Amino acid sequence: QYSFINFRGKKIPILISEQGVGRGVQPLTAVLNTLSPGAGGNWHTSYGAKPIYITNQHRGLALFNYEISVFDLTQSESVEIEVYIN
């Protein structure tokens, strides 16, 4: 349910959050966030976030955890994954 399929060049937080209305579509999201912070959502918000990474070269990685993760796809030759544990 994300707004994109290809996340290359992005840093993606993996957490379950209210999707909001608009999810980055302007000016709708900006107006809703002005009226009620967070109501418009973001391009990365989803009710069903899963920490899974799949490439077009038949490679993949899945985390089996409940903690918030961040997948950093900003580097062209590597992927960095951060997991935040209380």
PDB file of C-alpha atoms in Angstrom:
ATOM      1  CA  GLN A   1       0.000   0.000   0.000  1.00  0.00           C
ATOM      2  CA  TYR A   2       2.971   2.277  -0.301  1.00  0.00           C
ATOM      3  CA  SER A   3       2.971   5.188  -2.747  1.00  0.00           C
ATOM      4  CA  PHE A   4       5.977   3.755  -4.627  1.00  0.00           C
ATOM      5  CA  ILE A   5       7.177   0.370  -5.847  1.00  0.00           C
ATOM      6  CA  ASN A   6      10.829   1.286  -6.387  1.00  0.00           C
ATOM      7  CA  PHE A   7      12.364   2.743  -3.214  1.00  0.00           C
ATOM      8  CA  ARG A   8      15.887   3.131  -4.622  1.00  0.00           C
ATOM      9  CA  GLY A   9      17.430   6.345  -3.284  1.00  0.00           C
ATOM     10  CA  LYS A  10      15.059   6.533  -0.308  1.00  0.00           C
ATOM     11  CA  LYS A  11      15.299   5.912   3.418  1.00  0.00           C
ATOM     12  CA  ILE A  12      12.190   3.979   4.473  1.00  0.00           C
ATOM     13  CA  PRO A  13      10.946   3.669   8.052  1.00  0.00           C
ATOM     14  CA  ILE A  14       9.224   0.318   8.610  1.00  0.00           C
ATOM     15  CA  LEU A  15       6.492   0.802  11.194  1.00  0.00           C
ATOM     16  CA  ILE A  16       2.750   0.424  11.281  1.00  0.00           C
ATOM     17  CA  SER A  17       1.057   3.802  11.305  1.00  0.00           C
ATOM     18  CA  GLU A  18      -2.192   5.504  10.379  1.00  0.00           C
ATOM     19  CA  GLN A  19      -2.117   5.810   6.598  1.00  0.00           C
ATOM     20  CA  GLY A  20      -3.831   9.173   6.542  1.00  0.00           C
ATOM     21  CA  VAL A  21      -5.750  10.770   3.713  1.00  0.00           C
ATOM     22  CA  GLY A  22      -3.735  11.777   0.672  1.00  0.00           C
ATOM     23  CA  ARG A  23      -0.392  10.236   1.738  1.00  0.00           C
ATOM     24  CA  GLY A  24       1.737  12.917   0.141  1.00  0.00           C
ATOM     25  CA  VAL A  25      -0.623  14.018  -2.647  1.00  0.00           C
ATOM     26  CA  GLN A  26      -0.551  17.809  -2.593  1.00  0.00           C
ATOM     27  CA  PRO A  27      -2.239  20.066  -1.726  1.00  0.00           C
ATOM     28  CA  LEU A  28      -4.593  17.596   0.019  1.00  0.00           C
ATOM     29  CA  THR A  29      -2.020  16.199   2.471  1.00  0.00           C
ATOM     30  CA  ALA A  30      -0.712  19.663   3.451  1.00  0.00           C
ATOM     31  CA  VAL A  31      -4.219  20.971   4.119  1.00  0.00           C
ATOM     32  CA  LEU A  32      -5.165  17.962   6.248  1.00  0.00           C
ATOM     33  CA  ASN A  33      -1.889  18.084   8.199  1.00  0.00           C
ATOM     34  CA  THR A  34      -2.500  21.779   8.899  1.00  0.00           C
ATOM     35  CA  LEU A  35      -5.957  21.033  10.279  1.00  0.00           C
ATOM     36  CA  SER A  36      -4.856  17.960  12.242  1.00  0.00           C
ATOM     37  CA  PRO A  37      -1.125  17.048  12.384  1.00  0.00           C
ATOM     38  CA  GLY A  38      -0.527  13.610  10.858  1.00  0.00           C
ATOM     39  CA  ALA A  39      -4.010  13.323   9.311  1.00  0.00           C
ATOM     40  CA  GLY A  40      -2.628  13.511   5.782  1.00  0.00           C
ATOM     41  CA  GLY A  41      -0.140  10.692   6.313  1.00  0.00           C
ATOM     42  CA  ASN A  42       3.130  10.307   4.416  1.00  0.00           C
ATOM     43  CA  TRP A  43       4.397   8.432   1.366  1.00  0.00           C
ATOM     44  CA  HIS A  44       5.712   5.692   3.694  1.00  0.00           C
ATOM     45  CA  THR A  45       2.772   5.169   6.071  1.00  0.00           C
ATOM     46  CA  SER A  46       0.974   1.819   5.986  1.00  0.00           C
ATOM     47  CA  TYR A  47      -1.185  -0.427   8.139  1.00  0.00           C
ATOM     48  CA  GLY A  48       0.755  -3.480   6.953  1.00  0.00           C
ATOM     49  CA  ALA A  49       4.463  -2.588   6.991  1.00  0.00           C
ATOM     50  CA  LYS A  50       6.775  -5.608   6.651  1.00  0.00           C
ATOM     51  CA  PRO A  51      10.593  -5.495   6.976  1.00  0.00           C
ATOM     52  CA  ILE A  52      11.331  -7.252   3.680  1.00  0.00           C
ATOM     53  CA  TYR A  53      13.841  -6.269   0.998  1.00  0.00           C
ATOM     54  CA  ILE A  54      13.715  -7.837  -2.484  1.00  0.00           C
ATOM     55  CA  THR A  55      15.917  -6.998  -5.487  1.00  0.00           C
ATOM     56  CA  ASN A  56      15.411  -7.484  -9.196  1.00  0.00           C
ATOM     57  CA  GLN A  57      18.417  -9.868  -9.076  1.00  0.00           C
ATOM     58  CA  HIS A  58      16.491 -12.504  -7.104  1.00  0.00           C
ATOM     59  CA  ARG A  59      17.992 -11.559  -3.745  1.00  0.00           C
ATOM     60  CA  GLY A  60      16.080 -10.786  -0.612  1.00  0.00           C
ATOM     61  CA  LEU A  61      16.122 -10.317   3.116  1.00  0.00           C
ATOM     62  CA  ALA A  62      13.354 -10.544   5.718  1.00  0.00           C
ATOM     63  CA  LEU A  63      13.567  -9.481   9.345  1.00  0.00           C
ATOM     64  CA  PHE A  64      11.491 -11.375  11.882  1.00  0.00           C
ATOM     65  CA  ASN A  65      11.079  -8.738  14.566  1.00  0.00           C
ATOM     66  CA  TYR A  66       8.535  -6.321  15.990  1.00  0.00           C
ATOM     67  CA  GLU A  67      10.835  -3.344  16.484  1.00  0.00           C
ATOM     68  CA  ILE A  68      10.898  -0.274  14.250  1.00  0.00           C
ATOM     69  CA  SER A  69      13.352  -0.669  11.368  1.00  0.00           C
ATOM     70  CA  VAL A  70      14.750   1.747   8.809  1.00  0.00           C
ATOM     71  CA  PHE A  71      15.911   0.514   5.401  1.00  0.00           C
ATOM     72  CA  ASP A  72      18.419   2.942   3.859  1.00  0.00           C
ATOM     73  CA  LEU A  73      18.488   2.510   0.077  1.00  0.00           C
ATOM     74  CA  THR A  74      20.316   5.772  -0.644  1.00  0.00           C
ATOM     75  CA  GLN A  75      23.622   4.060  -1.581  1.00  0.00           C
ATOM     76  CA  SER A  76      23.855   2.474  -5.031  1.00  0.00           C
ATOM     77  CA  GLU A  77      25.911  -0.578  -3.996  1.00  0.00           C
ATOM     78  CA  SER A  78      24.652  -1.365  -0.489  1.00  0.00           C
ATOM     79  CA  VAL A  79      21.642  -1.397   1.823  1.00  0.00           C
ATOM     80  CA  GLU A  80      21.857  -0.335   5.449  1.00  0.00           C
ATOM     81  CA  ILE A  81      19.243  -1.551   7.915  1.00  0.00           C
ATOM     82  CA  GLU A  82      18.771  -0.046  11.363  1.00  0.00           C
ATOM     83  CA  VAL A  83      16.661  -1.774  14.023  1.00  0.00           C
ATOM     84  CA  TYR A  84      15.555   0.220  17.064  1.00  0.00           C
ATOM     85  CA  ILE A  85      15.168  -1.876  20.213  1.00  0.00           C
ATOM     86  CA  ASN A  86      13.918  -0.492  23.528  1.00  0.00           C
TER      87      ASN A  86
END
